[in-house]
Amino acid sequence: MLRRSLPRGGRWDRRRRLGQPDTSEGCGRAPDQPTPGAAGGPCFPPPGRPTTPLPSASCRGGMKLRSHRLPLAYSTQLAPEASENCNRAALFAKAEELLVKRMASGDPVAWFLRGQLYYEEGLYEEALIQFEKIKDVDLQAMYQLGVMHYDGLGTTEDPERGVEYMKKILYSDSPEARHLKFAAAYNLGRAYYEGCGVKQSTEEAERLWLFAADHGNPKASIKAQSTLGMLYSVSAQKDLKKAFFWHSEACGNGSLESQGALGVMYLYGQGIGQNTKAALECLREAAQRGNIYAQGHLVEYYYNRKFYSTAAAVAKRITDHDDIDKLAKITDCLPTYVAKGVAMAAFYFGRCLQLGLGVQQDQAAAAKYYSRACLLDPDAAADLELAANLGKI
């Protein structure tokens, strides 16, 4: 009923850790790529397309980052194999009953596990009550309360309180805080970047994310490693070599978002020499794992290479997705870039329909897909429209 969880990110690409002989032809840092002195997030548009900026001083403005999931040695998620024999509600009730019995027998861990069970099932108000009872004796409960107050889960948003809890964990001397420090540092970096609960400071955000990334340590915050790639892709801190380095580290540690980012960087020679073979390997693997932005760039690649039937077929599948937030949650990719990937696919599918490339010509359907691209990402759609008007696509 209660099962141990694998580390987030899995083991899919541990063979591709940096320095392996094949990394110059795949997802990871090339063997001769120097390690930058400082600290890699989402993907990069091709040259001429504006990079979507990160939020600056306004609280939660622009592209919203997500809180770091609680690092756990175990999980209360309901085992998928058990769901075949009984419905989820019955399974949940059985898990809850087991935890109540363990609490009654004096098991201190069961108090946290019950709150975590509620949290993972989306019962945030119940989780909040449970975590509040034990926050002074269980730092994992304090961590979850910090996330819930910052993001307004089960309670009204209170970023100051969320920051307070994360600072207590980060600067705690307790051995129980050790596995939480990197995640807490990432969350504090997010707060400083967004200017929520603290005075906005990109410099302090960078410092905290560098600590959380811990030189690419796979047991540190992979989300921080990927977010540094994002940070170093924007104008104020722009350093594409650093961005490539951090996306390489995050990709090697299992980050789906960074794997797509590396594909785009290889494709357009950003922060690394242009390498179409490595780009396609990264983009295809990321696309297979569900990275929508990588899928959008594959559509663009196929279209530009005049593989119109393939471009249209892939684009059609992408445009069938209509819940951006759900896709972002499932893939742990930023909604901004999920929307951008769908927008790219919608525009190119519209182009195929308009010109009858790889599909039967249909002007009315083309107009519908053009409109969808404009709604999802007006800037990307405008750039693609300009390229189409100039005869480039």
JSON list of C-alpha atoms in Angstrom, two decimals, residues 128-226:
[
{"chain": "A", "resi": 128, "resn": "LEU", "atom": "CA", "xyz": [-2.53, 21.34, 5.96]},
{"chain": "A", "resi": 129, "resn": "ILE", "atom": "CA", "xyz": [-4.24, 20.38, 9.23]},
{"chain": "A", "resi": 130, "resn": "GLN", "atom": "CA", "xyz": [-2.12, 17.24, 9.55]},
{"chain": "A", "resi": 131, "resn": "PHE", "atom": "CA", "xyz": [1.18, 18.99, 8.79]},
{"chain": "A", "resi": 132, "resn": "GLU", "atom": "CA", "xyz": [0.40, 21.84, 11.21]},
{"chain": "A", "resi": 133, "resn": "LYS", "atom": "CA", "xyz": [0.17, 19.33, 14.06]},
{"chain": "A", "resi": 134, "resn": "ILE", "atom": "CA", "xyz": [3.72, 18.06, 13.57]},
{"chain": "A", "resi": 135, "resn": "LYS", "atom": "CA", "xyz": [5.63, 20.93, 11.92]},
{"chain": "A", "resi": 136, "resn": "ASP", "atom": "CA", "xyz": [7.71, 21.57, 15.07]},
{"chain": "A", "resi": 137, "resn": "VAL", "atom": "CA", "xyz": [8.97, 17.98, 15.21]},
{"chain": "A", "resi": 138, "resn": "ASP", "atom": "CA", "xyz": [8.99, 16.99, 11.52]},
{"chain": "A", "resi": 139, "resn": "LEU", "atom": "CA", "xyz": [10.93, 19.13, 9.04]},
{"chain": "A", "resi": 140, "resn": "GLN", "atom": "CA", "xyz": [9.31, 17.38, 6.06]},
{"chain": "A", "resi": 141, "resn": "ALA", "atom": "CA", "xyz": [5.93, 18.61, 7.32]},
{"chain": "A", "resi": 142, "resn": "MET", "atom": "CA", "xyz": [7.40, 22.12, 7.69]},
{"chain": "A", "resi": 143, "resn": "TYR", "atom": "CA", "xyz": [8.68, 21.92, 4.10]},
{"chain": "A", "resi": 144, "resn": "GLN", "atom": "CA", "xyz": [5.26, 20.97, 2.76]},
{"chain": "A", "resi": 145, "resn": "LEU", "atom": "CA", "xyz": [3.64, 23.79, 4.75]},
{"chain": "A", "resi": 146, "resn": "GLY", "atom": "CA", "xyz": [6.13, 26.21, 3.19]},
{"chain": "A", "resi": 147, "resn": "VAL", "atom": "CA", "xyz": [5.13, 25.09, -0.30]},
{"chain": "A", "resi": 148, "resn": "MET", "atom": "CA", "xyz": [1.43, 25.20, 0.54]},
{"chain": "A", "resi": 149, "resn": "HIS", "atom": "CA", "xyz": [1.54, 28.71, 2.01]},
{"chain": "A", "resi": 150, "resn": "TYR", "atom": "CA", "xyz": [3.66, 30.03, -0.86]},
{"chain": "A", "resi": 151, "resn": "ASP", "atom": "CA", "xyz": [1.47, 28.50, -3.59]},
{"chain": "A", "resi": 152, "resn": "GLY", "atom": "CA", "xyz": [-1.86, 28.85, -1.79]},
{"chain": "A", "resi": 153, "resn": "LEU", "atom": "CA", "xyz": [-2.66, 25.14, -1.57]},
{"chain": "A", "resi": 154, "resn": "GLY", "atom": "CA", "xyz": [-5.40, 24.50, 0.97]},
{"chain": "A", "resi": 155, "resn": "THR", "atom": "CA", "xyz": [-5.03, 28.02, 2.29]},
{"chain": "A", "resi": 156, "resn": "THR", "atom": "CA", "xyz": [-4.69, 31.60, 1.08]},
{"chain": "A", "resi": 157, "resn": "GLU", "atom": "CA", "xyz": [-1.34, 32.53, -0.43]},
{"chain": "A", "resi": 158, "resn": "ASP", "atom": "CA", "xyz": [1.11, 33.70, 2.21]},
{"chain": "A", "resi": 159, "resn": "PRO", "atom": "CA", "xyz": [4.56, 33.85, 0.55]},
{"chain": "A", "resi": 160, "resn": "GLU", "atom": "CA", "xyz": [6.19, 35.48, 3.59]},
{"chain": "A", "resi": 161, "resn": "ARG", "atom": "CA", "xyz": [5.27, 32.46, 5.70]},
{"chain": "A", "resi": 162, "resn": "GLY", "atom": "CA", "xyz": [6.42, 30.09, 2.98]},
{"chain": "A", "resi": 163, "resn": "VAL", "atom": "CA", "xyz": [9.79, 31.86, 2.85]},
{"chain": "A", "resi": 164, "resn": "GLU", "atom": "CA", "xyz": [10.07, 31.71, 6.64]},
{"chain": "A", "resi": 165, "resn": "TYR", "atom": "CA", "xyz": [9.67, 27.92, 6.67]},
{"chain": "A", "resi": 166, "resn": "MET", "atom": "CA", "xyz": [12.16, 27.42, 3.81]},
{"chain": "A", "resi": 167, "resn": "LYS", "atom": "CA", "xyz": [14.78, 29.54, 5.58]},
{"chain": "A", "resi": 168, "resn": "LYS", "atom": "CA", "xyz": [14.35, 27.53, 8.78]},
{"chain": "A", "resi": 169, "resn": "ILE", "atom": "CA", "xyz": [15.06, 24.35, 6.84]},
{"chain": "A", "resi": 170, "resn": "LEU", "atom": "CA", "xyz": [17.97, 25.75, 4.85]},
{"chain": "A", "resi": 171, "resn": "TYR", "atom": "CA", "xyz": [19.78, 27.05, 7.94]},
{"chain": "A", "resi": 172, "resn": "SER", "atom": "CA", "xyz": [18.83, 24.18, 10.26]},
{"chain": "A", "resi": 173, "resn": "ASP", "atom": "CA", "xyz": [21.61, 22.17, 11.93]},
{"chain": "A", "resi": 174, "resn": "SER", "atom": "CA", "xyz": [19.37, 19.12, 12.26]},
{"chain": "A", "resi": 175, "resn": "PRO", "atom": "CA", "xyz": [20.48, 15.98, 10.38]},
{"chain": "A", "resi": 176, "resn": "GLU", "atom": "CA", "xyz": [16.83, 15.57, 9.37]},
{"chain": "A", "resi": 177, "resn": "ALA", "atom": "CA", "xyz": [17.12, 18.73, 7.26]},
{"chain": "A", "resi": 178, "resn": "ARG", "atom": "CA", "xyz": [20.06, 17.48, 5.20]},
{"chain": "A", "resi": 179, "resn": "HIS", "atom": "CA", "xyz": [18.02, 15.94, 2.36]},
{"chain": "A", "resi": 180, "resn": "LEU", "atom": "CA", "xyz": [15.72, 18.99, 2.22]},
{"chain": "A", "resi": 181, "resn": "LYS", "atom": "CA", "xyz": [18.29, 21.78, 1.96]},
{"chain": "A", "resi": 182, "resn": "PHE", "atom": "CA", "xyz": [18.80, 21.74, -1.82]},
{"chain": "A", "resi": 183, "resn": "ALA", "atom": "CA", "xyz": [15.05, 21.80, -2.47]},
{"chain": "A", "resi": 184, "resn": "ALA", "atom": "CA", "xyz": [14.52, 24.55, 0.11]},
{"chain": "A", "resi": 185, "resn": "ALA", "atom": "CA", "xyz": [17.30, 26.60, -1.50]},
{"chain": "A", "resi": 186, "resn": "TYR", "atom": "CA", "xyz": [15.64, 26.23, -4.91]},
{"chain": "A", "resi": 187, "resn": "ASN", "atom": "CA", "xyz": [12.32, 27.44, -3.51]},
{"chain": "A", "resi": 188, "resn": "LEU", "atom": "CA", "xyz": [13.97, 30.41, -1.81]},
{"chain": "A", "resi": 189, "resn": "GLY", "atom": "CA", "xyz": [15.70, 31.26, -5.09]},
{"chain": "A", "resi": 190, "resn": "ARG", "atom": "CA", "xyz": [12.31, 31.22, -6.78]},
{"chain": "A", "resi": 191, "resn": "ALA", "atom": "CA", "xyz": [10.93, 33.59, -4.13]},
{"chain": "A", "resi": 192, "resn": "TYR", "atom": "CA", "xyz": [13.80, 36.05, -4.61]},
{"chain": "A", "resi": 193, "resn": "TYR", "atom": "CA", "xyz": [13.47, 35.88, -8.39]},
{"chain": "A", "resi": 194, "resn": "GLU", "atom": "CA", "xyz": [9.73, 36.47, -8.30]},
{"chain": "A", "resi": 195, "resn": "GLY", "atom": "CA", "xyz": [9.95, 39.02, -5.49]},
{"chain": "A", "resi": 196, "resn": "CYS", "atom": "CA", "xyz": [7.32, 37.14, -3.48]},
{"chain": "A", "resi": 197, "resn": "GLY", "atom": "CA", "xyz": [7.68, 37.13, 0.29]},
{"chain": "A", "resi": 198, "resn": "VAL", "atom": "CA", "xyz": [11.08, 38.84, -0.01]},
{"chain": "A", "resi": 199, "resn": "LYS", "atom": "CA", "xyz": [12.58, 41.80, -1.83]},
{"chain": "A", "resi": 200, "resn": "GLN", "atom": "CA", "xyz": [13.24, 40.89, -5.45]},
{"chain": "A", "resi": 201, "resn": "SER", "atom": "CA", "xyz": [16.90, 40.04, -6.14]},
{"chain": "A", "resi": 202, "resn": "THR", "atom": "CA", "xyz": [18.08, 38.13, -9.19]},
{"chain": "A", "resi": 203, "resn": "GLU", "atom": "CA", "xyz": [21.58, 37.98, -7.70]},
{"chain": "A", "resi": 204, "resn": "GLU", "atom": "CA", "xyz": [20.33, 36.25, -4.54]},
{"chain": "A", "resi": 205, "resn": "ALA", "atom": "CA", "xyz": [18.20, 33.90, -6.65]},
{"chain": "A", "resi": 206, "resn": "GLU", "atom": "CA", "xyz": [21.26, 32.96, -8.70]},
{"chain": "A", "resi": 207, "resn": "ARG", "atom": "CA", "xyz": [23.32, 32.37, -5.52]},
{"chain": "A", "resi": 208, "resn": "LEU", "atom": "CA", "xyz": [20.67, 30.11, -4.02]},
{"chain": "A", "resi": 209, "resn": "TRP", "atom": "CA", "xyz": [20.16, 28.17, -7.25]},
{"chain": "A", "resi": 210, "resn": "LEU", "atom": "CA", "xyz": [23.90, 27.63, -7.59]},
{"chain": "A", "resi": 211, "resn": "PHE", "atom": "CA", "xyz": [23.95, 26.21, -4.06]},
{"chain": "A", "resi": 212, "resn": "ALA", "atom": "CA", "xyz": [20.92, 24.03, -4.84]},
{"chain": "A", "resi": 213, "resn": "ALA", "atom": "CA", "xyz": [22.46, 22.80, -8.11]},
{"chain": "A", "resi": 214, "resn": "ASP", "atom": "CA", "xyz": [25.65, 21.73, -6.27]},
{"chain": "A", "resi": 215, "resn": "HIS", "atom": "CA", "xyz": [27.93, 21.49, -9.32]},
{"chain": "A", "resi": 216, "resn": "GLY", "atom": "CA", "xyz": [25.56, 19.08, -11.10]},
{"chain": "A", "resi": 217, "resn": "ASN", "atom": "CA", "xyz": [25.23, 16.63, -8.21]},
{"chain": "A", "resi": 218, "resn": "PRO", "atom": "CA", "xyz": [22.45, 14.17, -9.23]},
{"chain": "A", "resi": 219, "resn": "LYS", "atom": "CA", "xyz": [21.32, 14.08, -5.59]},
{"chain": "A", "resi": 220, "resn": "ALA", "atom": "CA", "xyz": [20.99, 17.88, -5.48]},
{"chain": "A", "resi": 221, "resn": "SER", "atom": "CA", "xyz": [18.19, 19.94, -7.07]},
{"chain": "A", "resi": 222, "resn": "ILE", "atom": "CA", "xyz": [17.86, 18.99, -10.73]},
{"chain": "A", "resi": 223, "resn": "LYS", "atom": "CA", "xyz": [15.18, 21.66, -11.03]},
{"chain": "A", "resi": 224, "resn": "ALA", "atom": "CA", "xyz": [17.76, 24.27, -9.94]},
{"chain": "A", "resi": 225, "resn": "GLN", "atom": "CA", "xyz": [20.23, 22.99, -12.55]},
{"chain": "A", "resi": 226, "resn": "SER", "atom": "CA", "xyz": [17.59, 23.32, -15.27]}
]
